[in-house]
Amino acid sequence: MDLPNPQQLRTIQETVIGKLLKGKESATQLVALLKKPRSSGDRGGSVSAEELALQISRSFSESISAFGSLEGNGICQIVAADGVVRVSSVDRGSSKTSDNGRKRLGVKDRRGCYRRRNVAQSSIIVSSTVEDGHAWRKYGQKEILNTTYPRCYFRCTHKHDQGCKATKQVQRIKEEPVVYQTTYFGHHTCSDTLMRAPQIISDTDPMDSCLLSFETKAPTKQNLLLLYPNRVMTTATATGNQEFKDETQSDVSDNKSCLDSSTMLQNPTTNSETSGPRSSNVNGAYHEEVVSGMHSCSSTPLQGLDMEDFSTKFDDLDDHLLFGDMAGLLPALS
DNA sequence: TCAATTTGACCCAA
DNA sequence: TTGGGTCAAATTGA
């Protein structure tokens, strides 16, 4: 694995800080804009809320993209959702190969071979409805101890043809209102689903609901990005998205196959061009997402900060690192 | 016919 | 030892 050198790290850091500051500025403007009383056709100011939202989205996208290069080197992981961004370190001690001293089995007899993930030591839970714009294929389902519903395992459809390693787990965690928890692992490396920024897609009234997804498309008019820290989203339910239903008719979710389909509504939010024939949707329900990274491990110092310190610092940030605080965080790493 | 899903088996990590 | 993640044959559906 190629690890970034200190100069590269510094460049990345500066990039992220710049992007986040820009995003914060845009967010501040957006908040101010939204606070102004609405008058018909005038949202006030020279910059529209939509433009600001797009700027924020772009900042997220570019920041995460920059961070992603770190993440890809196993240095940290980024979790962003619901107005909260978490950056966490990754345990570097659990990347043993699956060999583990055992005799290698023939390919046909290697079912179940895997490396247990080091799930994020910190992660974010977001309530939203999600259409993540990626094509997923279900590869397993498992009853999990102390859970009512089985956990479903999905991998990227392009795992084999493009070697995309992205996977996710979906688990229904609540009956009423229906809540699903989605945990993402790895990044999409497939060509048509290059990871972009998490987007928060607004409902009809952006103040009433929004959702976060790792959408593959640039934000659309409907995809306003609004961040409401600590706010439980009311989700874009069928009502909110109904208007799109006839437009796209994208296929229903892989997720629904393992989750009570009677509670699922077809999610029409995504253009099938990018979501593929089988994009993953969980709609008509609350949907929590836990986004985390999966990494192999190393112990490269980050700008003179050894990984232990780095981990500690990130751990301290663990729980509620708001978007606006991100820029302030990064210098602490150097 | 082909692709997606289901499901039991397998194996690793805790 | 056991829970959890993945594989792959069998099944299902378009």
GROMACS .gro file of C-alpha atoms (C1' of nucleotides) in nm:
model
  362
    1MET     CA    1   0.000   0.000   0.000
    2ASP     CA    2   0.132   0.342  -0.088
    3LEU     CA    3   0.122   0.578   0.199
    4PRO     CA    4   0.112   0.950   0.153
    5ASN     CA    5   0.421   1.137   0.247
    6PRO     CA    6   0.404   1.431   0.488
    7GLN     CA    7   0.395   1.680   0.206
    8GLN     CA    8   0.102   1.505   0.048
    9LEU     CA    9  -0.071   1.492   0.381
   10ARG     CA   10  -0.022   1.860   0.430
   11THR     CA   11  -0.161   1.930   0.088
   12ILE     CA   12  -0.462   1.719   0.158
   13GLN     CA   13  -0.511   1.884   0.492
   14GLU     CA   14  -0.495   2.230   0.344
   15THR     CA   15  -0.736   2.131   0.075
   16VAL     CA   16  -0.983   1.992   0.322
   17ILE     CA   17  -0.959   2.292   0.547
   18GLY     CA   18  -1.016   2.526   0.259
   19LYS     CA   19  -1.313   2.333   0.133
   20LEU     CA   20  -1.468   2.304   0.473
   21LEU     CA   21  -1.423   2.670   0.548
   22LYS     CA   22  -1.589   2.750   0.222
   23GLY     CA   23  -1.869   2.514   0.305
   24LYS     CA   24  -1.910   2.664   0.647
   25GLU     CA   25  -1.929   3.007   0.499
   26SER     CA   26  -2.192   2.896   0.255
   27ALA     CA   27  -2.385   2.727   0.532
   28THR     CA   28  -2.380   3.044   0.735
   29GLN     CA   29  -2.512   3.238   0.442
   30LEU     CA   30  -2.776   2.980   0.385
   31VAL     CA   31  -2.890   2.992   0.743
   32ALA     CA   32  -2.913   3.369   0.724
   33LEU     CA   33  -3.103   3.340   0.404
   34LEU     CA   34  -3.348   3.094   0.545
   35LYS     CA   35  -3.407   3.306   0.849
   36LYS     CA   36  -3.532   3.588   0.636
   37PRO     CA   37  -3.906   3.602   0.604
   38ARG     CA   38  -4.026   3.448   0.287
   39SER     CA   39  -4.183   3.666   0.031
   40SER     CA   40  -4.319   3.533  -0.288
   41GLY     CA   41  -4.050   3.473  -0.539
   42ASP     CA   42  -3.788   3.636  -0.330
   43ARG     CA   43  -3.563   3.452  -0.095
   44GLY     CA   44  -3.355   3.759  -0.048
   45GLY     CA   45  -2.994   3.821  -0.123
   46SER     CA   46  -2.801   3.790  -0.440
   47VAL     CA   47  -2.731   3.423  -0.394
   48SER     CA   48  -3.013   3.178  -0.387
   49ALA     CA   49  -3.056   2.916  -0.122
   50GLU     CA   50  -3.015   2.657  -0.387
   51GLU     CA   51  -2.682   2.794  -0.495
   52LEU     CA   52  -2.564   2.803  -0.138
   53ALA     CA   53  -2.680   2.452  -0.085
   54LEU     CA   54  -2.492   2.342  -0.389
   55GLN     CA   55  -2.181   2.516  -0.264
   56ILE     CA   56  -2.208   2.334   0.064
   57SER     CA   57  -2.260   2.011  -0.115
   58ARG     CA   58  -1.956   2.076  -0.325
   59SER     CA   59  -1.749   2.150  -0.018
   60PHE     CA   60  -1.854   1.826   0.137
   61SER     CA   61  -1.782   1.644  -0.179
   62GLU     CA   62  -1.438   1.783  -0.228
   63SER     CA   63  -1.344   1.754   0.135
   64ILE     CA   64  -1.448   1.397   0.155
   65SER     CA   65  -1.279   1.327  -0.169
   66ALA     CA   66  -0.959   1.468  -0.028
   67PHE     CA   67  -1.005   1.280   0.292
   68GLY     CA   68  -1.081   0.976   0.095
   69SER     CA   69  -0.725   0.967  -0.019
   70LEU     CA   70  -0.627   0.938   0.343
   71GLU     CA   71  -0.889   0.687   0.406
   72GLY     CA   72  -0.773   0.483   0.119
   73ASN     CA   73  -0.441   0.463   0.294
   74GLY     CA   74  -0.600   0.339   0.605
   75ILE     CA   75  -0.526   0.646   0.805
   76CYS     CA   76  -0.866   0.759   0.900
   77GLN     CA   77  -1.224   0.721   0.813
   78ILE     CA   78  -1.489   0.970   0.752
   79VAL     CA   79  -1.842   0.948   0.851
   80ALA     CA   80  -2.078   1.215   0.750
   81ALA     CA   81  -2.444   1.235   0.797
   82ASP     CA   82  -2.729   1.436   0.927
   83GLY     CA   83  -2.525   1.745   0.964
   84VAL     CA   84  -2.267   1.565   1.163
   85VAL     CA   85  -1.932   1.463   1.034
   86ARG     CA   86  -1.723   1.219   1.220
   87VAL     CA   87  -1.369   1.136   1.156
   88SER     CA   88  -1.235   0.840   1.332
   89SER     CA   89  -0.915   0.655   1.338
   90VAL     CA   90  -0.894   0.299   1.240
   91ASP     CA   91  -0.766   0.023   1.449
   92ARG     CA   92  -0.456  -0.088   1.275
   93GLY     CA   93  -0.408  -0.408   1.455
   94SER     CA   94  -0.655  -0.632   1.289
   95SER     CA   95  -0.551  -0.671   0.936
   96LYS     CA   96  -0.426  -1.017   0.946
   97THR     CA   97  -0.475  -1.207   0.633
   98SER     CA   98  -0.734  -1.471   0.615
   99ASP     CA   99  -0.464  -1.728   0.589
  100ASN     CA  100  -0.394  -1.705   0.952
  101GLY     CA  101  -0.161  -1.994   0.937
  102ARG     CA  102  -0.416  -2.222   0.794
  103LYS     CA  103  -0.371  -2.438   0.495
  104ARG     CA  104  -0.519  -2.271   0.193
  105LEU     CA  105  -0.823  -2.436   0.062
  106GLY     CA  106  -0.927  -2.471  -0.295
  107VAL     CA  107  -1.132  -2.187  -0.433
  108LYS     CA  108  -1.447  -2.390  -0.421
  109ASP     CA  109  -1.390  -2.472  -0.060
  110ARG     CA  110  -1.317  -2.126   0.057
  111ARG     CA  111  -1.671  -2.025   0.129
  112GLY     CA  112  -1.691  -1.805   0.426
  113CYS     CA  113  -1.331  -1.696   0.408
  114TYR     CA  114  -1.319  -1.337   0.512
  115ARG     CA  115  -1.148  -1.089   0.729
  116ARG     CA  116  -1.371  -0.963   1.000
  117ARG     CA  117  -1.418  -0.596   0.959
  118ASN     CA  118  -1.296  -0.355   1.205
  119VAL     CA  119  -1.615  -0.164   1.226
  120ALA     CA  120  -1.571   0.201   1.289
  121GLN     CA  121  -1.492   0.282   1.642
  122SER     CA  122  -1.711   0.574   1.588
  123SER     CA  123  -1.982   0.607   1.338
  124ILE     CA  124  -2.280   0.815   1.263
  125ILE     CA  125  -2.638   0.726   1.263
  126VAL     CA  126  -2.863   0.928   1.046
  127SER     CA  127  -3.229   0.911   0.998
  128SER     CA  128  -3.334   0.953   0.646
  129THR     CA  129  -3.466   0.782   0.349
  130VAL     CA  130  -3.188   0.684   0.128
  131GLU     CA  131  -3.127   0.624  -0.231
  132ASP     CA  132  -2.756   0.598  -0.255
  133GLY     CA  133  -2.737   0.580  -0.628
  134HIS     CA  134  -2.542   0.261  -0.641
  135ALA     CA  135  -2.631  -0.076  -0.773
  136TRP     CA  136  -2.617  -0.338  -0.504
  137ARG     CA  137  -2.647  -0.710  -0.508
  138LYS     CA  138  -2.751  -0.900  -0.206
  139TYR     CA  139  -2.515  -1.177  -0.115
  140GLY     CA  140  -2.630  -1.285   0.222
  141GLN     CA  141  -2.870  -1.258   0.506
  142LYS     CA  142  -2.815  -1.350   0.862
  143GLU     CA  143  -3.002  -1.362   1.184
  144ILE     CA  144  -2.814  -1.150   1.432
  145LEU     CA  145  -2.816  -1.212   1.799
  146ASN     CA  146  -3.045  -0.986   1.998
  147THR     CA  147  -3.202  -0.840   1.694
  148THR     CA  148  -3.552  -0.887   1.578
  149TYR     CA  149  -3.481  -0.872   1.212
  150PRO     CA  150  -3.214  -1.034   1.000
  151ARG     CA  151  -2.922  -0.838   0.867
  152CYS     CA  152  -2.883  -0.831   0.494
  153TYR     CA  153  -2.553  -0.811   0.317
  154PHE     CA  154  -2.504  -0.630  -0.009
  155ARG     CA  155  -2.207  -0.584  -0.230
  156CYS     CA  156  -2.161  -0.359  -0.527
  157THR     CA  157  -2.296  -0.508  -0.845
  158HIS     CA  158  -1.966  -0.421  -1.007
  159LYS     CA  159  -1.761  -0.620  -0.763
  160HIS     CA  160  -1.657  -0.871  -1.019
  161ASP     CA  161  -1.651  -0.673  -1.339
  162GLN     CA  162  -1.479  -0.370  -1.193
  163GLY     CA  163  -1.346  -0.495  -0.868
  164CYS     CA  164  -1.553  -0.254  -0.666
  165LYS     CA  165  -1.519  -0.344  -0.302
  166ALA     CA  166  -1.805  -0.145  -0.162
  167THR     CA  167  -2.044  -0.336   0.057
  168LYS     CA  168  -2.322  -0.248   0.287
  169GLN     CA  169  -2.533  -0.406   0.551
  170VAL     CA  170  -2.894  -0.327   0.599
  171GLN     CA  171  -3.085  -0.410   0.906
  172ARG     CA  172  -3.432  -0.325   1.007
  173ILE     CA  173  -3.418  -0.203   1.360
  174LYS     CA  174  -3.759  -0.073   1.432
  175GLU     CA  175  -4.108  -0.175   1.355
  176GLU     CA  176  -4.297   0.146   1.385
  177PRO     CA  177  -4.194   0.380   1.246
  178VAL     CA  178  -3.999   0.152   1.028
  179VAL     CA  179  -3.632   0.222   1.066
  180TYR     CA  180  -3.352   0.065   0.877
  181GLN     CA  181  -2.989   0.094   0.958
  182THR     CA  182  -2.747   0.085   0.672
  183THR     CA  183  -2.379   0.040   0.730
  184TYR     CA  184  -2.146   0.109   0.444
  185PHE     CA  185  -1.804  -0.041   0.409
  186GLY     CA  186  -1.544   0.059   0.162
  187HIS     CA  187  -1.575   0.287  -0.135
  188HIS     CA  188  -1.719   0.244  -0.472
  189THR     CA  189  -1.442   0.223  -0.722
  190CYS     CA  190  -1.661   0.125  -1.009
  191SER     CA  191  -1.654   0.374  -1.290
  192ASP     CA  192  -2.016   0.474  -1.299
  193THR     CA  193  -2.052   0.515  -0.932
  194LEU     CA  194  -1.757   0.717  -0.821
  195MET     CA  195  -1.824   0.833  -0.476
  196ARG     CA  196  -1.929   1.185  -0.443
  197ALA     CA  197  -2.027   1.382  -0.149
  198PRO     CA  198  -2.306   1.281   0.075
  199GLN     CA  199  -2.604   1.476  -0.029
  200ILE     CA  200  -2.895   1.573   0.167
  201ILE     CA  201  -3.194   1.571  -0.049
  202SER     CA  202  -3.476   1.779   0.060
  203ASP     CA  203  -3.833   1.692   0.073
  204THR     CA  204  -4.085   1.927  -0.070
  205ASP     CA  205  -4.014   2.157   0.212
  206PRO     CA  206  -3.649   2.142   0.285
  207MET     CA  207  -3.709   2.243   0.639
  208ASP     CA  208  -3.931   1.951   0.698
  209SER     CA  209  -3.718   1.675   0.581
  210CYS     CA  210  -3.399   1.588   0.417
  211LEU     CA  211  -3.197   1.289   0.354
  212LEU     CA  212  -2.840   1.203   0.320
  213SER     CA  213  -2.717   0.974   0.059
  214PHE     CA  214  -2.399   0.900  -0.118
  215GLU     CA  215  -2.554   1.006  -0.436
  216THR     CA  216  -2.354   0.961  -0.748
  217LYS     CA  217  -2.501   1.247  -0.933
  218ALA     CA  218  -2.450   1.611  -0.896
  219PRO     CA  219  -2.716   1.771  -0.689
  220THR     CA  220  -3.036   1.838  -0.867
  221LYS     CA  221  -3.288   2.100  -0.799
  222GLN     CA  222  -3.454   1.868  -0.556
  223ASN     CA  223  -3.132   1.778  -0.393
  224LEU     CA  224  -3.091   2.070  -0.167
  225LEU     CA  225  -2.831   2.023   0.088
  226LEU     CA  226  -2.935   2.127   0.430
  227LEU     CA  227  -2.775   2.037   0.748
  228TYR     CA  228  -2.962   2.015   1.070
  229PRO     CA  229  -2.735   1.890   1.340
  230ASN     CA  230  -2.903   1.673   1.594
  231ARG     CA  231  -3.223   1.685   1.408
  232VAL     CA  232  -3.414   1.372   1.345
  233MET     CA  233  -3.522   1.373   0.992
  234THR     CA  234  -3.876   1.316   0.907
  235THR     CA  235  -3.767   1.163   0.581
  236ALA     CA  236  -3.885   1.201   0.233
  237THR     CA  237  -4.175   0.974   0.240
  238ALA     CA  238  -4.380   0.866  -0.049
  239THR     CA  239  -4.565   1.189  -0.020
  240GLY     CA  240  -4.257   1.394  -0.060
  241ASN     CA  241  -4.123   1.204  -0.352
  242GLN     CA  242  -4.434   1.111  -0.526
  243GLU     CA  243  -4.379   1.368  -0.788
  244PHE     CA  244  -4.077   1.184  -0.916
  245LYS     CA  245  -4.226   0.848  -0.928
  246ASP     CA  246  -4.351   0.866  -1.277
  247GLU     CA  247  -4.036   1.019  -1.404
  248THR     CA  248  -3.784   0.757  -1.324
  249GLN     CA  249  -3.943   0.435  -1.222
  250SER     CA  250  -3.610   0.317  -1.106
  251ASP     CA  251  -3.612  -0.030  -0.986
  252VAL     CA  252  -3.692  -0.113  -0.634
  253SER     CA  253  -3.440  -0.171  -0.375
  254ASP     CA  254  -3.222  -0.464  -0.316
  255ASN     CA  255  -3.278  -0.384   0.040
  256LYS     CA  256  -3.639  -0.458   0.026
  257SER     CA  257  -3.572  -0.812  -0.060
  258CYS     CA  258  -3.465  -0.881   0.290
  259LEU     CA  259  -3.676  -0.630   0.462
  260ASP     CA  260  -4.042  -0.640   0.487
  261SER     CA  261  -4.148  -0.543   0.142
  262SER     CA  262  -4.490  -0.449   0.261
  263THR     CA  263  -4.339  -0.157   0.437
  264MET     CA  264  -4.134  -0.046   0.149
  265LEU     CA  265  -4.233   0.197  -0.113
  266GLN     CA  266  -4.060   0.230  -0.434
  267ASN     CA  267  -3.810   0.501  -0.420
  268PRO     CA  268  -3.822   0.712  -0.727
  269THR     CA  269  -3.564   0.966  -0.640
  270THR     CA  270  -3.285   0.849  -0.854
  271ASN     CA  271  -3.219   0.865  -1.215
  272SER     CA  272  -3.176   0.511  -1.323
  273GLU     CA  273  -2.894   0.617  -1.545
  274THR     CA  274  -2.664   0.624  -1.250
  275SER     CA  275  -2.839   0.407  -1.005
  276GLY     CA  276  -2.839   0.117  -1.240
  277PRO     CA  277  -3.109  -0.130  -1.287
  278ARG     CA  278  -3.115  -0.215  -0.925
  279SER     CA  279  -3.037   0.069  -0.706
  280SER     CA  280  -3.072   0.040  -0.340
  281ASN     CA  281  -3.363   0.212  -0.190
  282VAL     CA  282  -3.535   0.208   0.133
  283ASN     CA  283  -3.825   0.432   0.120
  284GLY     CA  284  -4.146   0.497   0.290
  285ALA     CA  285  -3.963   0.436   0.606
  286TYR     CA  286  -3.714   0.587   0.832
  287HIS     CA  287  -3.373   0.481   0.738
  288GLU     CA  288  -3.074   0.513   0.952
  289GLU     CA  289  -2.734   0.500   0.805
  290VAL     CA  290  -2.411   0.417   0.961
  291VAL     CA  291  -2.134   0.499   0.729
  292SER     CA  292  -1.797   0.366   0.801
  293GLY     CA  293  -1.481   0.274   0.634
  294MET     CA  294  -1.301  -0.048   0.595
  295HIS     CA  295  -0.934  -0.034   0.587
  296SER     CA  296  -0.628  -0.227   0.602
  297CYS     CA  297  -0.380  -0.111   0.848
  298SER     CA  298  -0.047   0.051   0.869
  299SER     CA  299   0.127   0.275   1.106
  300THR     CA  300   0.245   0.570   0.913
  301PRO     CA  301   0.290   0.889   1.106
  302LEU     CA  302   0.074   1.171   0.997
  303GLN     CA  303   0.273   1.484   0.981
  304GLY     CA  304   0.488   1.401   1.270
  305LEU     CA  305   0.199   1.272   1.467
  306ASP     CA  306   0.224   0.907   1.530
  307MET     CA  307  -0.079   0.698   1.480
  308GLU     CA  308  -0.142   0.656   1.844
  309ASP     CA  309  -0.170   1.026   1.893
  310PHE     CA  310  -0.361   1.056   1.576
  311SER     CA  311  -0.603   0.796   1.691
  312THR     CA  312  -0.640   0.959   2.023
  313LYS     CA  313  -0.716   1.290   1.871
  314PHE     CA  314  -0.971   1.146   1.643
  315ASP     CA  315  -1.123   0.946   1.920
  316ASP     CA  316  -1.168   1.261   2.115
  317LEU     CA  317  -1.365   1.395   1.831
  318ASP     CA  318  -1.566   1.091   1.816
  319ASP     CA  319  -1.919   1.180   1.877
  320HIS     CA  320  -2.034   1.511   1.761
  321LEU     CA  321  -1.805   1.676   1.526
  322LEU     CA  322  -2.020   1.913   1.338
  323PHE     CA  323  -1.954   2.013   0.988
  324GLY     CA  324  -1.869   2.359   1.096
  325ASP     CA  325  -1.611   2.230   1.333
  326MET     CA  326  -1.425   2.029   1.081
  327ALA     CA  327  -1.201   2.306   0.973
  328GLY     CA  328  -1.107   2.372   1.329
  329LEU     CA  329  -1.027   2.013   1.383
  330LEU     CA  330  -0.779   1.961   1.110
  331PRO     CA  331  -0.504   2.189   1.228
  332ALA     CA  332  -0.502   1.995   1.549
  333LEU     CA  333  -0.371   1.704   1.360
  334SER     CA  334  -0.054   1.871   1.255
  335DT     C1'  335  -3.137  -1.798  -2.069
  336DC     C1'  336  -2.945  -1.504  -1.764
  337DA     C1'  337  -2.925  -1.239  -1.362
  338DA     C1'  338  -3.069  -1.177  -0.895
  339DT     C1'  339  -3.199  -1.378  -0.463
  340DT     C1'  340  -3.212  -1.732  -0.112
  341DT     C1'  341  -3.003  -2.011   0.206
  342DG     C1'  342  -2.702  -2.349   0.413
  343DA     C1'  343  -2.225  -2.414   0.477
  344DC     C1'  344  -1.791  -2.256   0.585
  345DC     C1'  345  -1.445  -2.005   0.831
  346DC     C1'  346  -1.257  -1.619   1.100
  347DA     C1'  347  -1.231  -1.329   1.499
  348DA     C1'  348  -1.361  -1.238   1.952
  349DT     C1'  349  -1.714  -2.189   2.137
  350DT     C1'  350  -1.997  -1.891   1.906
  351DG     C1'  351  -2.151  -1.494   1.644
  352DG     C1'  352  -2.096  -1.281   1.225
  353DG     C1'  353  -1.940  -1.221   0.727
  354DT     C1'  354  -1.896  -1.442   0.293
  355DC     C1'  355  -1.934  -1.795  -0.053
  356DA     C1'  356  -2.167  -2.046  -0.390
  357DA     C1'  357  -2.520  -2.395  -0.528
  358DA     C1'  358  -2.996  -2.394  -0.580
  359DT     C1'  359  -3.391  -2.146  -0.675
  360DT     C1'  360  -3.666  -1.784  -0.862
  361DG     C1'  361  -3.811  -1.445  -1.179
  362DA     C1'  362  -3.791  -1.146  -1.582
   0.00000   0.00000   0.00000
